[in-house]
Short mmCIF file of C-alpha atoms and ligand atoms in Angstrom, two decimals:
data_model
loop_
_atom_site.label_atom_id
_atom_site.label_comp_id
_atom_site.label_asym_id
_atom_site.label_seq_id
_atom_site.Cartn_x
_atom_site.Cartn_y
_atom_site.Cartn_z
CA UNK A 313 0.06 -0.01 0.02
CA UNK A 314 1.37 3.48 -0.85
CA UNK A 315 1.48 6.11 1.81
CA UNK A 316 -1.83 7.74 1.01
CA UNK A 317 -5.06 7.23 2.88
CA UNK A 318 -7.91 5.05 1.86
CA UNK A 319 -11.37 6.33 2.84
CA UNK A 320 -13.86 3.54 3.70
CA UNK A 321 -17.50 4.65 3.54
CA UNK A 322 -20.19 2.50 5.03
CA UNK A 323 -23.77 2.27 3.78
CA UNK A 324 -24.91 -0.99 5.37
CA UNK A 325 -25.88 -4.14 3.44
CA UNK A 326 -25.35 -7.80 4.22
CA UNK A 327 -21.63 -7.12 4.62
CA UNK A 328 -22.69 -5.36 7.89
CA UNK A 329 -25.57 -7.77 8.58
CA UNK A 330 -26.13 -10.08 11.51
CA UNK A 331 -28.09 -13.32 11.81
CA UNK A 332 -29.25 -15.05 15.06
CA UNK A 333 -27.19 -18.16 14.15
CA UNK A 334 -23.87 -18.58 12.37
CA UNK A 335 -25.20 -21.20 10.03
CA UNK A 336 -27.99 -18.92 8.89
CA UNK A 337 -26.93 -17.16 5.66
CA UNK A 338 -30.36 -15.70 4.82
CA UNK A 339 -32.27 -14.88 7.99
CA UNK A 340 -30.23 -11.86 8.78
CA UNK A 341 -30.78 -8.15 9.17
CA UNK A 342 -28.63 -6.00 6.84
CA UNK A 343 -26.67 -2.94 7.97
CA UNK A 344 -26.32 -3.76 11.70
CA UNK A 345 -22.59 -3.49 12.34
CA UNK A 346 -20.39 -0.41 12.08
CA UNK A 347 -17.41 -0.26 9.64
CA UNK A 348 -14.95 -0.26 12.62
CA UNK A 349 -16.40 -3.62 13.77
CA UNK A 350 -16.09 -5.08 10.27
CA UNK A 351 -12.54 -3.88 9.63
CA UNK A 352 -10.96 -4.33 13.07
CA UNK A 353 -10.60 -8.18 12.91
CA UNK A 354 -8.96 -8.04 9.46
CA UNK A 355 -5.32 -8.23 10.49
CA UNK A 356 -3.84 -7.77 6.97
CA UNK A 357 -5.31 -4.21 6.61
CA UNK A 358 -3.07 -1.31 7.65
CA UNK A 359 -5.67 0.48 9.78
CA UNK A 360 -3.46 3.69 10.05
CA UNK A 361 -4.12 4.38 6.41
CA UNK A 362 -7.86 3.90 6.62
CA UNK A 363 -10.26 6.73 7.27
CA UNK A 364 -13.67 5.31 8.29
CA UNK A 365 -17.02 7.09 7.80
CA UNK A 366 -20.48 5.81 8.13
CA UNK A 367 -22.76 7.39 5.53
CA UNK A 368 -25.74 5.11 6.20
CA UNK A 369 -26.71 1.81 7.65
CA UNK A 370 -29.43 0.42 5.44
CA UNK A 371 -30.49 -2.56 3.51
CA UNK A 372 -29.64 -1.43 -0.06
CA UNK A 373 -33.21 -2.30 -1.28
CA UNK A 374 -34.10 0.92 0.59
CA UNK A 375 -31.43 3.05 -1.11
CA UNK A 376 -32.81 6.51 -1.91
CA UNK A 377 -31.81 9.83 -3.39
CA UNK A 378 -30.90 11.44 -0.12
CA UNK A 379 -28.32 8.68 0.60
CA UNK A 380 -26.95 8.91 -2.97
CA UNK A 381 -26.57 12.66 -2.75
CA UNK A 382 -24.85 12.34 0.58
CA UNK A 383 -22.55 9.56 -0.78
CA UNK A 384 -21.65 11.59 -3.87
CA UNK A 385 -20.92 14.67 -1.69
CA UNK A 386 -18.62 12.68 0.64
CA UNK A 387 -16.88 11.04 -2.33
CA UNK A 388 -16.30 14.41 -3.94
CA UNK A 389 -14.94 15.77 -0.71
CA UNK A 390 -12.52 12.92 -0.12
CA UNK A 391 -11.41 12.65 -3.72
CA UNK A 392 -10.37 16.28 -3.66
CA UNK A 393 -7.86 15.55 -0.84
CA UNK A 394 -4.27 15.10 -2.12
CA UNK A 395 -3.47 12.60 0.58
CA UNK A 396 -6.35 10.29 -0.35
CA UNK A 397 -5.52 7.57 -2.86
CA UNK A 398 -9.07 6.23 -3.30
CA UNK A 399 -12.37 5.32 -1.65
CA UNK A 400 -13.93 2.00 -0.74
CA UNK A 401 -17.64 1.81 -0.17
CA UNK A 402 -19.22 -1.06 1.74
CA UNK A 403 -22.69 -1.55 0.21
CA UNK A 404 -25.50 -4.05 -0.06
CA UNK A 405 -25.56 -6.20 -3.18
CA UNK A 406 -29.13 -5.60 -4.19
CA UNK A 407 -28.73 -2.06 -5.58
CA UNK A 408 -24.99 -1.91 -5.83
CA UNK A 409 -25.09 -1.64 -9.62
CA UNK A 410 -27.31 1.38 -9.39
CA UNK A 411 -25.11 3.18 -6.93
CA UNK A 412 -22.01 2.32 -8.96
CA UNK A 413 -23.60 3.70 -12.12
CA UNK A 414 -24.89 6.78 -10.37
CA UNK A 415 -21.45 7.60 -8.84
CA UNK A 416 -19.61 6.96 -12.14
CA UNK A 417 -22.12 9.17 -13.98
CA UNK A 418 -21.84 12.11 -11.68
CA UNK A 419 -18.21 11.96 -10.61
CA UNK A 420 -16.24 9.88 -13.27
CA UNK A 421 -13.39 10.02 -10.77
CA UNK A 422 -9.77 10.12 -11.64
CA UNK A 423 -9.07 8.19 -8.48
CA UNK A 424 -10.78 4.85 -7.78
CA UNK A 425 -14.08 4.44 -6.01
CA UNK A 426 -14.35 0.66 -5.20
CA UNK A 427 -17.73 -0.58 -4.07
CA UNK A 428 -17.74 -3.83 -2.27
CA UNK A 429 -20.29 -5.97 -0.55
CA UNK A 430 -21.04 -9.56 0.70
CA UNK A 431 -23.66 -12.22 0.03
CA UNK A 432 -23.33 -13.62 3.52
CA UNK A 433 -23.82 -11.73 6.74
CA UNK A 434 -20.86 -10.79 8.96
CA UNK A 435 -21.98 -13.42 11.53
CA UNK A 436 -21.85 -16.36 8.97
CA UNK A 437 -19.60 -19.40 9.50
CA UNK A 438 -17.59 -18.30 6.49
CA UNK A 439 -18.48 -14.70 5.66
CA UNK A 440 -17.29 -13.27 2.29
CA UNK A 441 -17.28 -9.68 3.42
CA UNK A 442 -13.74 -9.64 4.96
CA UNK A 443 -12.04 -10.95 1.74
CA UNK A 444 -14.10 -8.61 -0.37
CA UNK A 445 -13.00 -5.66 1.82
CA UNK A 446 -9.28 -6.72 1.56
CA UNK A 447 -9.67 -7.10 -2.22
CA UNK A 448 -11.39 -3.64 -2.45
CA UNK A 449 -8.61 -1.91 -0.59
CA UNK A 450 -6.03 -3.67 -2.89
CA UNK A 451 -7.92 -2.21 -5.91
CA UNK A 452 -8.14 1.24 -4.34
CA UNK A 453 -4.34 1.42 -4.08
CA UNK A 454 -3.56 -0.29 -7.45
CA UNK A 455 -1.34 1.89 -9.62
CA UNK A 456 -3.44 3.50 -12.41
CA UNK A 457 -6.80 2.53 -10.88
CA UNK A 458 -9.59 5.05 -11.64
CA UNK A 459 -13.34 5.35 -11.94
CA UNK A 460 -16.08 3.46 -10.14
CA UNK A 461 -15.73 -0.29 -9.97
CA UNK A 462 -17.40 -3.07 -7.99
CA UNK A 463 -15.33 -5.75 -6.36
CA UNK A 464 -16.95 -9.00 -5.36
CA UNK A 465 -15.58 -12.63 -5.17
CA UNK A 466 -12.19 -11.66 -6.54
CA UNK A 467 -13.57 -9.98 -9.63
CA UNK A 468 -13.40 -6.25 -10.59
CA UNK A 469 -16.44 -5.00 -12.56
CA UNK A 470 -16.90 -1.65 -14.29
CA UNK A 471 -19.82 0.53 -12.96
CA UNK A 472 -21.55 0.73 -16.33
CA UNK A 473 -21.53 -3.03 -16.98
CA UNK A 474 -21.95 -4.69 -13.57
CA UNK A 475 -25.21 -6.30 -12.72
CA UNK A 476 -26.36 -8.65 -9.96
CA UNK A 477 -27.03 -12.01 -11.67
CA UNK A 478 -27.52 -14.41 -8.81
CA UNK A 479 -29.70 -14.49 -5.72
CA UNK A 480 -27.46 -16.57 -3.57
CA UNK A 481 -23.97 -17.44 -4.87
CA UNK A 482 -20.99 -15.56 -3.54
CA UNK A 483 -19.97 -14.62 -7.06
CA UNK A 484 -23.24 -12.89 -7.71
CA UNK A 485 -22.19 -10.24 -10.27
CA UNK A 486 -21.43 -10.20 -13.94
CA UNK A 487 -20.18 -7.69 -16.42
CA UNK A 488 -22.05 -9.42 -19.31
CA UNK A 489 -20.59 -9.20 -22.77
CA UNK A 490 -18.11 -6.54 -21.71
CA UNK A 491 -16.41 -8.82 -19.29
CA UNK A 492 -14.80 -7.80 -15.97
CA UNK A 493 -12.17 -5.07 -15.65
CA UNK A 494 -9.92 -7.64 -13.95
CA UNK A 495 -9.34 -9.92 -11.06
CA UNK A 496 -7.84 -9.66 -7.56
CA UNK A 497 -5.37 -12.40 -6.84
CA UNK A 498 -3.64 -12.38 -3.47
CA UNK A 499 -3.67 -8.66 -3.40
CA UNK A 500 -2.46 -8.16 -7.01
CA UNK A 501 -4.79 -6.86 -9.75
CA UNK A 502 -4.75 -8.71 -13.12
CA UNK A 503 -6.40 -6.36 -15.55
CA UNK A 504 -8.36 -7.76 -18.49
CA UNK A 505 -9.53 -4.42 -19.83
CA UNK A 506 -9.13 -0.70 -19.11
CA UNK A 507 -10.49 1.02 -16.03
CA UNK A 508 -13.81 3.01 -16.33
CA UNK A 509 -13.17 6.28 -18.09
CA UNK A 510 -12.22 9.25 -15.80
CA UNK A 511 -13.30 12.81 -16.38
CA UNK A 512 -16.56 12.46 -18.17
CA UNK A 513 -18.92 13.01 -15.24
CA UNK A 514 -21.75 15.58 -15.43
CA UNK A 515 -20.23 18.90 -14.71
CA UNK A 516 -21.37 20.38 -11.44
CA UNK A 517 -23.88 17.62 -11.02
CA UNK A 518 -23.08 16.90 -7.43
CA UNK A 519 -23.81 20.55 -6.52
CA UNK A 520 -27.05 20.42 -8.52
CA UNK A 521 -28.09 17.27 -6.64
CA UNK A 522 -27.19 18.85 -3.35
CA UNK A 523 -29.42 21.83 -4.01
CA UNK A 524 -32.30 19.90 -5.60
CA UNK A 525 -35.67 19.98 -3.76
CA UNK A 526 -36.71 16.82 -5.52
CA UNK A 527 -35.54 14.51 -8.20
CA UNK A 528 -37.35 14.14 -11.47
CA UNK A 529 -39.90 11.34 -11.45
CA UNK A 530 -38.94 8.56 -13.84
CA UNK A 531 -40.69 5.16 -13.70
CA UNK A 532 -39.81 1.86 -15.28
CA UNK A 533 -42.69 0.09 -17.08
CA UNK A 534 -42.13 -3.39 -18.51
CA UNK A 535 -43.31 -4.62 -21.87
CA UNK A 536 -44.60 -8.21 -21.63
CA UNK A 537 -47.17 -10.54 -22.99
CA UNK A 538 -50.75 -9.25 -22.50
CA UNK A 539 -49.48 -5.71 -21.64
CA UNK A 540 -51.75 -2.66 -21.86
CA UNK A 541 -51.11 1.10 -21.81
CA UNK A 542 -53.08 1.54 -18.65
CA UNK A 543 -50.12 1.75 -16.28
CA UNK A 544 -48.50 4.46 -18.42
CA UNK A 545 -51.75 6.39 -18.48
CA UNK A 546 -52.15 6.09 -14.69
CA UNK A 547 -48.64 7.28 -14.05
CA UNK A 548 -49.13 10.25 -16.46
CA UNK A 549 -52.25 11.17 -14.56
CA UNK A 550 -50.07 11.44 -11.36
CA UNK A 551 -47.52 13.63 -13.04
CA UNK A 552 -44.35 12.13 -14.40
CA UNK A 553 -41.15 13.38 -16.13
CA UNK A 554 -39.98 10.30 -17.84
CA UNK A 555 -40.50 6.59 -18.60
CA UNK A 556 -38.03 3.84 -19.17
CA UNK A 557 -39.64 0.89 -20.87
CA UNK A 558 -38.00 -2.38 -20.18
CA UNK A 559 -38.40 -3.66 -23.71
CA UNK A 560 -38.33 -7.13 -25.09
CA UNK A 561 -35.36 -8.49 -27.08
CA UNK A 562 -33.70 -5.85 -29.25
CA UNK A 563 -35.93 -3.05 -27.88
CA UNK A 564 -39.39 -4.12 -29.09
CA UNK A 565 -42.48 -2.89 -27.15
CA UNK A 566 -45.95 -4.29 -26.94
CA UNK A 567 -48.04 -2.23 -29.35
CA UNK A 568 -50.46 -1.05 -26.56
CA UNK A 569 -47.70 0.20 -24.28
CA UNK A 570 -45.97 1.65 -27.29
CA UNK A 571 -49.08 3.63 -28.26
CA UNK A 572 -49.41 5.02 -24.69
CA UNK A 573 -45.70 5.86 -24.53
CA UNK A 574 -45.74 7.60 -27.94
CA UNK A 575 -48.66 9.71 -26.66
CA UNK A 576 -46.70 10.55 -23.49
CA UNK A 577 -43.66 11.45 -25.59
CA UNK A 578 -45.76 13.70 -27.83
CA UNK A 579 -46.93 15.46 -24.64
CA UNK A 580 -43.34 16.20 -23.62
CA UNK A 581 -42.63 13.23 -21.25
CA UNK A 582 -39.13 11.80 -21.99
CA UNK A 583 -39.23 8.10 -23.01
CA UNK A 584 -36.29 5.72 -23.46
CA UNK A 585 -36.16 1.97 -24.25
CA UNK A 586 -33.83 -0.36 -22.43
CA UNK A 587 -33.83 -4.09 -23.07
CA UNK A 588 -35.03 -6.40 -20.40
CA UNK A 589 -32.53 -9.03 -21.72
CA UNK A 590 -29.73 -9.38 -19.24
CA UNK A 591 -27.10 -9.56 -22.04
CA UNK A 592 -26.43 -7.47 -25.11
CA UNK A 593 -27.52 -3.91 -25.98
CA UNK A 594 -30.32 -2.57 -28.18
CA UNK A 595 -29.16 -1.97 -31.72
CA UNK A 596 -31.30 0.89 -32.90
CA UNK A 597 -33.07 0.60 -36.31
CA UNK A 598 -33.85 3.47 -38.69
CA UNK A 599 -37.20 4.94 -37.98
CA UNK A 600 -37.45 3.78 -34.27
CA UNK A 601 -39.85 6.31 -32.70
CA UNK A 602 -38.63 5.77 -29.08
CA UNK A 603 -34.97 6.38 -28.20
CA UNK A 604 -32.96 3.35 -27.01
CA UNK A 605 -30.09 3.25 -24.56
CA UNK A 606 -27.33 0.66 -24.11
CA UNK A 607 -28.06 0.27 -20.43
CA UNK A 608 -30.16 -1.93 -18.15
CA UNK A 609 -33.54 -0.51 -17.24
CA UNK A 610 -32.44 0.46 -13.71
CA UNK A 611 -29.42 2.26 -15.07
CA UNK A 612 -31.30 3.83 -17.86
CA UNK A 613 -33.64 5.27 -15.19
CA UNK A 614 -30.76 6.93 -13.44
CA UNK A 615 -29.31 8.23 -16.67
CA UNK A 616 -32.69 9.79 -17.62
CA UNK A 617 -33.04 11.35 -14.19
CA UNK A 618 -29.61 12.97 -14.57
CA UNK A 619 -30.45 14.11 -18.05
CA UNK A 620 -33.65 15.66 -16.79
CA UNK A 621 -31.72 17.46 -14.02
CA UNK A 622 -29.26 18.89 -16.67
CA UNK A 623 -32.16 20.02 -18.80
CA UNK A 624 -33.59 22.10 -15.89
C1 LIG B 1193 -28.63 -5.32 0.67
O1 LIG B 1193 -28.55 -5.15 -0.53
O2 LIG B 1193 -28.41 -4.41 1.52
C2 LIG B 1193 -29.02 -6.62 1.24
C3 LIG B 1193 -28.53 -7.79 0.36
C4 LIG B 1193 -27.10 -7.90 0.26
O3 LIG B 1193 -26.28 -7.08 0.58
O4 LIG B 1193 -26.67 -9.00 -0.37
#
């Protein structure tokens, strides 16, 4: 580890979760332990270099805009310090990919932000959190590391590509067609492609978020067999700024939802298509009436919210 500090931010998750019995890997409560309790027993970490800060202690299914804003502000603060090499964030697995995408989109940091997690609670017979934390710190001090990445089960995933793919296995994440950024092997990073791009974040977005009274309302609707346009109409009646349609295959949308979405678009509501397929990206065809993005529906929603912020 070089001489600079590593800031470890806690948000909760299974990594900080506790269960009544050590053999119980699912009946736990997320976000119970503090970061100091998680890090203290890990002898291989140089604690003098770690700055610990608790941002939240939640189950990441409950992640919200306030916590994201707070996280982005704390990351921006720490990244600006010359004596900080990078940031590690302990996070739940369930919305990790959304937080990773959000931070990469708004910060695109020149230093690494490494989000890590666990599939088993801290009280498990064989918890995966401690090794993931050790690996995350190794990535945070790796020469040349930059951008937002996720580290889980020895694999480094880029923020734009990472998705949770498994409900139970320790190696729960995938980068799909893009493949992982690399692997952590005994504290060494074996890169398989380049780090996420630094320096393309939304200019001033963190300040805009901090001053925002509310975020644009963007909802995800799914195209499926037997779909109707009624959900789209009901949401429009409530007042909505944008829709992401989780489209079938290469971006196709049931004709009834499509008609409702085209009407919404004509009335000024932003609409984007994102495929509900876990692999691949929508290849746009000439004449497509609804814009497509090369993102999963949950990430497309974040991208559209940020776009709407910028348009204000
Ligand atoms: C969470 O996402 O906070 C709970 C589930 C997990 O971390 O695996």
